[in-house]
Coordinates of C-alpha atoms and ligand atoms in Angstrom, one line a residue:
M189 CA 24.9 -21.7 18.1
S190 CA 28.2 -19.8 18.0
T191 CA 28.7 -16.3 16.9
Y192 CA 31.0 -15.9 14.0
K193 CA 33.0 -13.0 12.5
S194 CA 32.6 -12.6 8.7
F195 CA 35.1 -11.5 6.1
I196 CA 34.2 -10.4 2.6
G197 CA 36.6 -9.2 -0.1
L198 CA 35.5 -8.1 -3.5
E199 CA 37.2 -8.4 -6.9
I200 CA 35.7 -5.9 -9.2
H201 CA 36.3 -5.5 -12.9
I202 CA 35.6 -2.2 -14.5
Q203 CA 35.6 -1.9 -18.3
L204 CA 37.6 1.3 -19.1
N205 CA 35.8 3.3 -21.7
T206 CA 38.7 3.8 -24.1
K207 CA 38.1 4.3 -27.8
S208 CA 40.2 1.3 -28.8
K209 CA 41.2 -2.0 -27.2
V210 CA 44.0 -2.3 -24.7
F211 CA 46.7 -4.0 -26.9
C212 CA 45.4 -3.3 -30.5
S213 CA 43.7 -0.5 -32.3
C214 CA 40.3 -2.3 -32.7
K215 CA 37.2 -0.3 -31.7
T216 CA 35.6 -1.1 -28.3
S217 CA 32.0 -0.2 -29.2
F218 CA 29.3 -2.3 -27.7
G219 CA 26.5 -4.0 -29.6
D220 CA 28.1 -4.0 -33.1
E221 CA 27.7 -7.0 -35.4
A222 CA 29.6 -10.0 -34.1
N223 CA 33.3 -10.3 -34.9
T224 CA 33.5 -7.0 -36.8
N225 CA 35.8 -5.3 -34.3
V226 CA 38.6 -7.8 -34.4
C227 CA 42.2 -8.1 -35.8
P228 CA 45.0 -10.6 -35.7
V229 CA 46.3 -9.2 -32.4
C230 CA 43.1 -9.6 -30.4
M231 CA 42.2 -12.8 -32.3
G232 CA 45.5 -14.3 -31.0
Y233 CA 47.1 -15.1 -34.3
P234 CA 50.7 -16.3 -34.0
G235 CA 53.4 -13.7 -34.8
T236 CA 51.4 -10.7 -33.8
L237 CA 52.5 -8.2 -31.2
P238 CA 50.5 -6.3 -28.6
A239 CA 51.1 -2.6 -28.0
L240 CA 49.9 -0.8 -24.8
N241 CA 47.0 1.6 -25.2
Q242 CA 48.1 4.9 -23.4
E243 CA 44.5 5.9 -22.7
A244 CA 43.9 2.6 -20.9
I245 CA 46.9 2.8 -18.7
R246 CA 46.2 6.4 -17.9
K247 CA 42.7 5.7 -16.9
G248 CA 43.8 2.7 -14.9
Y249 CA 46.4 4.8 -13.0
A250 CA 43.8 7.6 -12.5
V251 CA 41.4 5.2 -10.8
A252 CA 44.2 3.7 -8.6
K253 CA 45.1 7.3 -7.6
A254 CA 41.4 8.1 -6.8
L255 CA 41.5 4.9 -4.6
H256 CA 44.5 6.3 -2.7
C257 CA 46.8 3.5 -4.0
N258 CA 50.5 3.6 -4.2
L259 CA 51.2 4.1 -7.9
A260 CA 53.7 1.7 -9.3
E261 CA 56.9 3.5 -10.6
R262 CA 57.3 0.5 -12.8
C263 CA 54.6 -2.1 -13.6
H264 CA 54.7 -4.9 -16.1
F265 CA 52.4 -7.5 -17.6
E266 CA 52.2 -11.2 -17.2
R267 CA 50.5 -14.0 -19.2
K268 CA 47.9 -15.8 -17.2
N269 CA 47.5 -19.1 -18.9
Y270 CA 44.2 -20.9 -19.2
F271 CA 42.1 -22.4 -21.9
Y272 CA 38.7 -20.9 -22.5
P273 CA 36.9 -20.8 -25.9
D274 CA 36.3 -17.0 -25.7
L275 CA 40.0 -16.3 -25.0
P276 CA 41.6 -17.2 -28.4
K277 CA 45.3 -16.7 -27.3
N278 CA 44.9 -19.3 -24.5
Y279 CA 46.3 -16.8 -22.1
Q280 CA 45.1 -13.5 -20.8
I281 CA 47.6 -10.6 -20.6
S282 CA 47.2 -9.3 -17.0
Q283 CA 49.3 -8.0 -14.2
F284 CA 50.4 -10.1 -11.3
A285 CA 53.7 -9.4 -9.6
A286 CA 53.8 -5.6 -10.2
P287 CA 50.2 -4.2 -10.6
L288 CA 49.8 -0.5 -11.3
G289 CA 48.3 0.3 -7.9
T290 CA 48.6 -1.2 -4.4
E291 CA 47.5 -0.6 -0.9
G292 CA 44.8 2.0 -1.3
W293 CA 41.4 2.5 0.3
I294 CA 37.8 3.6 -0.4
E295 CA 35.3 4.8 2.2
I296 CA 31.6 3.9 2.5
D297 CA 28.8 5.2 4.7
Y298 CA 27.0 2.4 6.3
Q299 CA 24.4 3.0 9.1
N300 CA 25.6 6.5 9.7
Q301 CA 29.2 5.5 10.1
R302 CA 32.1 5.9 7.8
K303 CA 34.1 2.8 7.2
R304 CA 37.4 2.5 5.4
I305 CA 37.8 -0.6 3.2
R306 CA 41.4 -1.3 2.1
I307 CA 42.2 -1.8 -1.5
K308 CA 44.8 -4.6 -2.0
E309 CA 45.6 -3.7 -5.6
C310 CA 44.4 -2.5 -9.0
H311 CA 45.7 -4.1 -12.2
L312 CA 45.1 -3.7 -15.9
E313 CA 44.2 -6.7 -18.0
E314 CA 42.3 -7.6 -21.2
D315 CA 38.7 -8.8 -21.4
A316 CA 37.7 -12.1 -23.0
G317 CA 35.1 -12.4 -25.8
K318 CA 31.5 -13.5 -25.4
M319 CA 30.1 -17.0 -25.7
I320 CA 26.5 -17.1 -26.8
H321 CA 24.7 -20.4 -26.2
A322 CA 22.1 -21.2 -28.9
G323 CA 20.4 -24.5 -28.4
D324 CA 22.9 -27.3 -28.8
M325 CA 25.7 -25.1 -30.1
S326 CA 27.8 -22.2 -28.8
L327 CA 28.7 -19.1 -30.8
L328 CA 31.6 -16.9 -30.2
D329 CA 31.8 -13.1 -30.6
Y330 CA 35.3 -11.7 -30.2
N331 CA 34.4 -8.1 -30.3
R332 CA 34.9 -7.7 -26.6
T333 CA 38.2 -9.6 -26.6
G334 CA 40.9 -7.2 -25.6
T335 CA 38.7 -4.5 -24.1
P336 CA 40.6 -3.0 -21.2
L337 CA 39.6 -4.1 -17.7
L338 CA 40.8 -2.7 -14.5
E339 CA 40.5 -5.2 -11.7
I340 CA 40.2 -3.7 -8.2
V341 CA 40.7 -6.1 -5.4
T342 CA 39.7 -5.2 -1.8
E343 CA 41.1 -6.6 1.4
P344 CA 38.5 -8.8 3.3
D345 CA 37.4 -5.8 5.3
L346 CA 33.6 -6.0 4.6
E347 CA 31.4 -7.9 6.9
F348 CA 27.9 -7.8 5.5
G349 CA 26.0 -8.1 2.2
D350 CA 24.7 -4.5 2.7
E351 CA 28.2 -3.1 3.0
A352 CA 29.3 -4.9 -0.3
E353 CA 26.3 -3.4 -2.1
I354 CA 27.1 0.1 -0.8
L355 CA 30.8 -0.3 -1.7
L356 CA 29.8 -1.2 -5.3
H357 CA 27.5 1.8 -5.4
E358 CA 30.3 4.1 -4.1
L359 CA 32.7 2.7 -6.6
R360 CA 30.2 3.1 -9.4
R361 CA 29.7 6.7 -8.7
L362 CA 33.4 7.2 -8.4
V363 CA 34.2 5.8 -11.8
R364 CA 31.4 7.8 -13.3
Y365 CA 32.7 11.0 -11.7
L366 CA 36.1 10.2 -13.3
G367 CA 34.3 9.5 -16.6
V368 CA 36.3 6.3 -17.1
C369 CA 33.4 3.7 -17.0
D370 CA 29.6 3.9 -16.9
G371 CA 29.5 1.5 -14.0
N372 CA 26.6 -0.5 -15.4
M373 CA 26.6 -3.9 -13.8
E374 CA 23.6 -5.1 -15.8
E375 CA 25.4 -4.6 -19.1
G376 CA 28.6 -6.0 -17.7
S377 CA 30.8 -2.8 -17.8
M378 CA 31.2 -3.4 -14.1
R379 CA 31.5 -7.0 -12.7
C380 CA 32.0 -8.3 -9.3
D381 CA 33.1 -11.6 -7.6
A382 CA 32.6 -11.9 -3.9
N383 CA 35.0 -13.8 -1.5
V384 CA 33.3 -14.8 1.7
S385 CA 34.4 -16.6 4.8
I386 CA 33.4 -16.8 8.5
N387 CA 35.3 -17.9 11.6
L388 CA 35.0 -17.9 15.3
A389 CA 35.7 -14.5 16.7
G390 CA 39.3 -13.9 17.4
Q391 CA 40.5 -16.7 15.1
G392 CA 41.2 -14.6 12.0
L393 CA 40.1 -15.3 8.5
G394 CA 38.0 -18.4 7.6
R395 CA 38.3 -20.6 4.5
K396 CA 37.0 -18.5 1.7
V397 CA 34.4 -19.3 -0.9
E398 CA 34.4 -17.3 -4.1
V399 CA 31.0 -16.5 -5.6
K400 CA 30.7 -15.6 -9.3
N401 CA 27.9 -14.8 -11.7
L402 CA 26.8 -11.7 -9.8
N403 CA 25.5 -9.3 -12.4
S404 CA 23.9 -6.7 -10.1
S405 CA 24.8 -5.2 -6.8
R406 CA 21.6 -6.6 -5.4
F407 CA 22.7 -10.1 -6.3
V408 CA 26.0 -9.5 -4.6
R409 CA 24.2 -8.6 -1.4
K410 CA 21.8 -11.5 -1.6
A411 CA 24.6 -14.0 -2.5
I412 CA 26.7 -12.9 0.5
V413 CA 23.8 -13.1 2.9
H414 CA 23.0 -16.6 1.6
E415 CA 26.7 -17.7 1.8
L416 CA 27.2 -16.4 5.3
E417 CA 24.2 -18.3 6.4
R418 CA 25.3 -21.5 4.6
Q419 CA 28.8 -21.4 6.1
A420 CA 27.4 -20.8 9.6
Q421 CA 25.3 -23.9 9.3
I422 CA 28.3 -25.9 8.2
L423 CA 30.5 -24.6 11.1
D424 CA 27.6 -25.1 13.6
K425 CA 27.7 -28.8 12.7
G426 CA 31.4 -28.9 13.4
A427 CA 32.2 -29.5 9.7
I428 CA 34.6 -27.6 7.5
V429 CA 33.7 -25.2 4.7
L430 CA 35.0 -26.4 1.4
Q431 CA 37.3 -23.9 -0.4
E432 CA 35.7 -23.5 -3.8
T433 CA 34.1 -21.3 -6.4
R434 CA 30.4 -21.1 -6.3
L435 CA 27.8 -19.6 -8.7
W436 CA 24.9 -17.5 -7.7
N437 CA 21.7 -19.0 -9.0
E438 CA 19.3 -16.0 -9.2
N439 CA 16.3 -18.3 -9.9
R440 CA 16.8 -20.3 -6.7
D441 CA 18.2 -17.5 -4.6
Q442 CA 21.2 -19.6 -3.6
T443 CA 24.9 -20.3 -4.3
E444 CA 25.9 -23.6 -6.0
T445 CA 29.1 -25.4 -6.4
M446 CA 31.0 -24.6 -9.7
R447 CA 34.5 -25.9 -9.2
S448 CA 37.1 -26.3 -6.6
K449 CA 39.2 -23.1 -6.4
E450 CA 42.2 -22.9 -8.6
S451 CA 45.2 -21.1 -7.1
A452 CA 47.8 -18.7 -8.6
H453 CA 50.3 -21.4 -9.6
D454 CA 47.7 -23.1 -11.7
Y455 CA 47.9 -20.2 -14.1
R456 CA 51.6 -20.5 -14.8
Y457 CA 52.0 -16.8 -14.7
F458 CA 55.1 -15.6 -16.6
T459 CA 56.2 -12.2 -17.7
E460 CA 54.7 -11.1 -21.0
P461 CA 57.8 -11.0 -23.3
D462 CA 56.1 -8.9 -26.0
L463 CA 55.4 -5.8 -23.8
P464 CA 58.0 -3.6 -22.1
P465 CA 57.4 -2.6 -18.5
F466 CA 55.6 0.6 -18.0
S467 CA 57.1 3.5 -16.0
P468 CA 55.0 6.6 -15.7
D469 CA 57.0 9.8 -16.3
K470 CA 56.3 13.2 -14.8
E471 CA 54.1 14.2 -17.7
F472 CA 52.1 11.1 -17.5
L473 CA 51.5 11.6 -13.7
A474 CA 50.6 15.2 -14.2
S475 CA 48.0 14.1 -16.9
L476 CA 46.2 12.1 -14.3
D477 CA 45.0 15.3 -12.7
K478 CA 43.0 16.0 -15.8
I479 CA 40.9 12.9 -15.1
L480 CA 40.8 13.2 -11.3
T481 CA 38.2 15.4 -9.7
E482 CA 36.7 15.9 -6.2
L483 CA 35.4 12.4 -5.3
P484 CA 31.7 11.8 -4.6
L485 CA 32.0 11.2 -0.9
D486 CA 34.3 14.3 -0.5
R487 CA 31.8 16.3 -2.5
K488 CA 28.9 15.0 -0.3
D489 CA 30.8 16.1 2.8
R490 CA 31.7 19.5 1.5
M491 CA 28.2 20.2 0.2
S492 CA 26.5 19.1 3.4
K493 CA 28.7 21.5 5.4
A494 CA 28.7 24.4 3.0
Y495 CA 24.9 24.4 2.4
G496 CA 23.6 22.8 5.5
L497 CA 22.1 19.8 3.7
S498 CA 20.9 16.7 5.4
A499 CA 23.0 13.5 4.9
A500 CA 20.2 12.1 2.7
Q501 CA 20.0 15.3 0.6
A502 CA 23.8 15.5 0.2
D503 CA 23.9 11.9 -0.9
F504 CA 21.2 12.4 -3.4
I505 CA 22.7 15.5 -4.9
A506 CA 26.2 14.2 -5.0
E507 CA 25.1 11.0 -6.8
E508 CA 25.9 12.3 -10.3
R509 CA 28.6 15.0 -11.0
P510 CA 26.4 17.0 -13.4
F511 CA 23.6 16.9 -10.9
A512 CA 25.8 18.2 -8.1
D513 CA 27.2 20.9 -10.5
Y514 CA 23.6 21.9 -11.4
F515 CA 22.8 22.3 -7.7
E516 CA 25.8 24.4 -7.0
Q517 CA 25.3 26.5 -10.0
T518 CA 21.7 27.3 -9.0
V519 CA 22.9 28.3 -5.5
K520 CA 25.7 30.4 -7.0
L521 CA 23.0 32.3 -8.9
G522 CA 21.7 33.6 -5.6
A523 CA 18.9 31.1 -4.7
D524 CA 18.7 29.9 -1.1
A525 CA 20.6 26.6 -0.8
T526 CA 18.1 25.0 1.7
N527 CA 15.2 25.7 -0.6
V528 CA 17.1 24.6 -3.7
A529 CA 18.0 21.3 -2.0
A530 CA 14.4 20.7 -0.8
W531 CA 12.9 21.5 -4.2
L532 CA 15.5 19.5 -6.1
C533 CA 15.0 16.4 -3.9
G534 CA 11.2 16.9 -3.9
D535 CA 9.0 18.6 -6.4
V536 CA 11.6 19.1 -9.1
Q537 CA 12.5 15.4 -9.0
K538 CA 8.9 14.4 -9.4
V539 CA 8.5 16.5 -12.5
V540 CA 11.7 15.3 -14.2
N541 CA 10.8 11.7 -13.4
R542 CA 7.5 12.3 -15.0
E543 CA 9.1 14.0 -18.0
N544 CA 11.8 11.3 -18.0
V545 CA 14.7 13.7 -18.4
A546 CA 17.8 14.6 -16.3
V547 CA 17.1 17.9 -14.6
Y548 CA 20.4 19.4 -15.8
E549 CA 19.4 18.7 -19.4
S550 CA 15.8 19.8 -18.9
K551 CA 13.9 23.0 -19.6
L552 CA 14.5 24.0 -16.0
S553 CA 18.0 25.4 -16.6
A554 CA 19.9 26.4 -13.5
N555 CA 19.0 30.0 -14.3
R556 CA 15.3 29.3 -14.4
F557 CA 15.5 27.2 -11.3
A558 CA 17.3 30.0 -9.4
S559 CA 14.7 32.5 -10.6
L560 CA 11.9 30.3 -9.4
I561 CA 13.4 29.9 -5.9
K562 CA 14.2 33.6 -5.7
L563 CA 10.5 34.5 -6.6
L564 CA 9.5 32.2 -3.8
D565 CA 12.1 33.5 -1.3
K566 CA 11.0 37.1 -2.0
G567 CA 7.4 36.2 -1.5
T568 CA 6.4 37.2 -5.0
I569 CA 4.8 33.8 -5.4
S570 CA 3.6 31.3 -2.8
G571 CA 4.8 27.7 -2.6
K572 CA 1.6 26.5 -4.1
I573 CA 2.0 28.8 -7.1
A574 CA 5.7 27.9 -7.4
K575 CA 4.7 24.3 -8.1
Q576 CA 2.3 25.5 -10.8
V577 CA 5.1 27.7 -12.3
L578 CA 7.4 24.7 -12.2
D579 CA 4.9 22.7 -14.3
L580 CA 4.5 25.7 -16.6
V581 CA 8.3 25.9 -17.2
F582 CA 8.1 22.4 -18.6
D583 CA 4.9 22.9 -20.5
E584 CA 5.7 26.2 -22.1
D585 CA 9.5 26.4 -22.0
K586 CA 9.6 29.9 -20.6
D587 CA 11.3 31.7 -17.8
P588 CA 9.5 31.8 -14.4
E589 CA 9.3 35.6 -14.2
V590 CA 7.8 35.7 -17.7
L591 CA 5.2 33.1 -16.7
V592 CA 4.3 34.8 -13.4
K593 CA 3.7 38.1 -15.3
E594 CA 1.9 36.5 -18.2
K595 CA -0.5 34.6 -16.0
G596 CA -0.7 37.1 -13.2
L597 CA 0.5 34.7 -10.6
E598 CA 2.1 37.1 -8.2
Q599 CA 1.1 36.5 -4.6
L600 CA -1.7 38.7 -3.4
T601 CA -0.5 40.6 -0.3
D602 CA -2.8 43.6 -0.5
R603 CA -4.7 43.5 2.8
K604 CA -7.7 45.4 1.5
T605 CA -8.2 42.9 -1.4
I606 CA -7.8 40.0 0.9
R607 CA -10.2 41.5 3.4
G608 CA -12.7 41.7 0.5
L609 CA -12.3 38.0 -0.2
V610 CA -12.6 37.1 3.5
D611 CA -15.9 39.0 3.8
Q612 CA -17.2 37.3 0.7
V613 CA -16.3 33.8 2.1
L614 CA -17.8 34.6 5.5
A615 CA -21.1 35.8 3.9
N616 CA -21.3 32.5 2.0
N617 CA -20.5 30.3 5.0
S618 CA -22.8 31.5 7.8
K619 CA -23.0 28.1 9.5
A620 CA -19.2 28.0 9.9
V621 CA -19.2 31.6 11.1
A622 CA -21.8 30.9 13.7
Q623 CA -19.9 27.9 15.0
I624 CA -16.8 30.0 15.5
R625 CA -18.7 32.7 17.2
E626 CA -20.0 30.1 19.6
G627 CA -16.4 29.3 20.5
D628 CA -15.6 26.3 18.3
Q629 CA -12.5 27.2 16.2
K630 CA -12.5 24.1 14.1
P631 CA -13.9 25.7 10.9
L632 CA -11.2 28.3 10.8
G633 CA -8.9 26.2 8.7
F634 CA -11.8 25.5 6.3
L635 CA -12.5 29.2 5.9
A636 CA -8.9 30.0 5.3
G637 CA -8.8 27.4 2.6
Q638 CA -11.9 28.9 1.0
V639 CA -10.3 32.3 0.9
L640 CA -7.2 30.9 -0.7
K641 CA -9.4 29.1 -3.2
E642 CA -11.3 32.3 -4.0
S643 CA -7.9 34.0 -4.7
G644 CA -6.9 31.3 -7.1
G645 CA -4.2 30.2 -4.7
K646 CA -2.5 33.6 -4.8
A647 CA -3.4 35.1 -1.4
D648 CA -0.6 35.2 1.1
P649 CA -1.8 32.5 3.6
R650 CA -0.2 34.4 6.5
I651 CA -2.2 37.5 5.8
V652 CA -5.4 35.4 5.4
Q653 CA -4.8 33.9 8.8
E654 CA -4.1 37.3 10.4
I655 CA -7.3 38.8 9.0
L656 CA -9.4 35.9 10.1
T657 CA -7.9 36.2 13.6
E658 CA -8.8 39.8 13.6
V659 CA -12.4 39.3 12.4
F660 CA -13.2 36.8 15.1
S661 CA -11.2 38.8 17.7
L662 CA -9.3 35.6 18.6
K663 CA -6.3 37.3 20.2
Ligands
LIG87 P1 43.6 -15.7 -4.1 O1 45.0 -16.1 -3.8 O2 42.7 -16.8 -4.0 O3 43.5 -14.9 -5.4 P2 43.7 -13.2 -2.8 O4 44.5 -13.0 -1.6 O5 44.3 -12.6 -4.1 O6 43.3 -14.7 -3.0 O7 42.3 -12.5 -2.5 C1 41.3 -12.5 -3.5 C2 40.1 -11.9 -2.8 O8 39.6 -12.7 -1.7 C3 40.4 -10.5 -2.2 O9 39.3 -9.7 -2.4 C4 40.5 -10.8 -0.7 O10 40.1 -9.7 0.1 C5 39.6 -12.0 -0.5 N1 40.0 -12.9 0.6 C6 41.2 -13.4 0.8 N2 41.1 -14.3 1.8 C7 39.9 -14.2 2.3 C8 39.2 -14.9 3.4 N3 39.8 -15.8 4.1 N4 37.9 -14.6 3.5 C9 37.2 -13.7 2.7 N5 37.8 -13.1 1.7 C10 39.1 -13.4 1.5
LIG88 ZN1 42.2 -6.1 -32.4
LIG89 MG1 44.4 -13.3 -6.2

């Protein structure tokens, strides 16, 4: 069996979340009654004229800029001709010869390595409608027709299914950071086709197969893994991989032939005569910075350095912009970053999952979270009590200091009082005491636990330990 090199390029469509459609003023809202958000323009009636939505082109340029593309000084639109029942004009307005962004890149972290994936281009186009198959008939809903899509095309720089899945995740959080798309693949606001080929090492690209119908990043990974294996088996036999479009069948976990691949000239692209070319002016370019923000991976890097976070913590915290903001706000309020990160990724996460709420919208405001961590850092409360206080914040919607006072939860550090508790526990556990006196230190931990229990979890465990050591003259 030969070893092959693999090449994977993705074509990703993201639905830009503009208020109205890309070439008319119809609403873009999802889930409305069928065919209520339509007009003669998006229904493709003759004699109508498209007009470019400024918000759509702005968001498109902003994503292209975030992907480090060269921004077109002048881009234009073409008609891509094909017949499909959910495309009433019989052509799609898209960009072909002069897309709005070219030659960019995005980085991904895969197996502790950063890898740069080149972006070939980004172009703006209109979405088609939806066909709903109902028994022996098909129904058409044109509400989605004309929704702005930004198509992002990568170069074939990916090699594995895992990498493709990670890239989609990275792109998802990027468009969410920019606030231009919710990145939801299950609902179709982000869609992906995967192009896959293999070849003998050193021989360049192979003959590519395009896989469609991938409505989750997990399916993208699985389809690529399956396709790489299928192509390897073909080449192993000395046969040739057919250049075609295949569909992922999620019930059979395999790709299946759909059609032989069409090529660009089949679409008879020609310049859209009803739309002028678009040239961004200074003002437009400056307005992109209102959308752009520190990107997720940059934020991950900065936070892990600035706060000494582990890679996993930094990834977790950088996942959502408001989540990262919440973390940084808490730290700014004076709480120790290491502790904030540990609690945020651990106990706090458990509680908000249970409560089914995002932490930054929960009863644990950044202020309250910072107070909790500060109480812990100062030794006012123990870690065990801090967990209790955390629950209480959610149950009673009060500040941590207030709760600690009200319930008398301050950590017990008074040696005399703790000594009293120790004596009481020793008196009640004569067997364990005798065992230790005979030189077997095993029951020490048990006794310390009993003292903590007696104190209602409030005794400072370090002091309990010290007193026990003293009592048994263990040093
Ligand atoms: P087409 O002319 O078929 O549209 P493009 O050059 O526009 O092809 O590329 C479409 C996608 O296919 C891109 O994501 C690109 O990276 C990927 N691609 C192109 N050639 C190959 C190949 N030989 N193997 C794998 N992917 C490829
Ligand atoms: Zn319309
Ligand atoms: Mg192409």
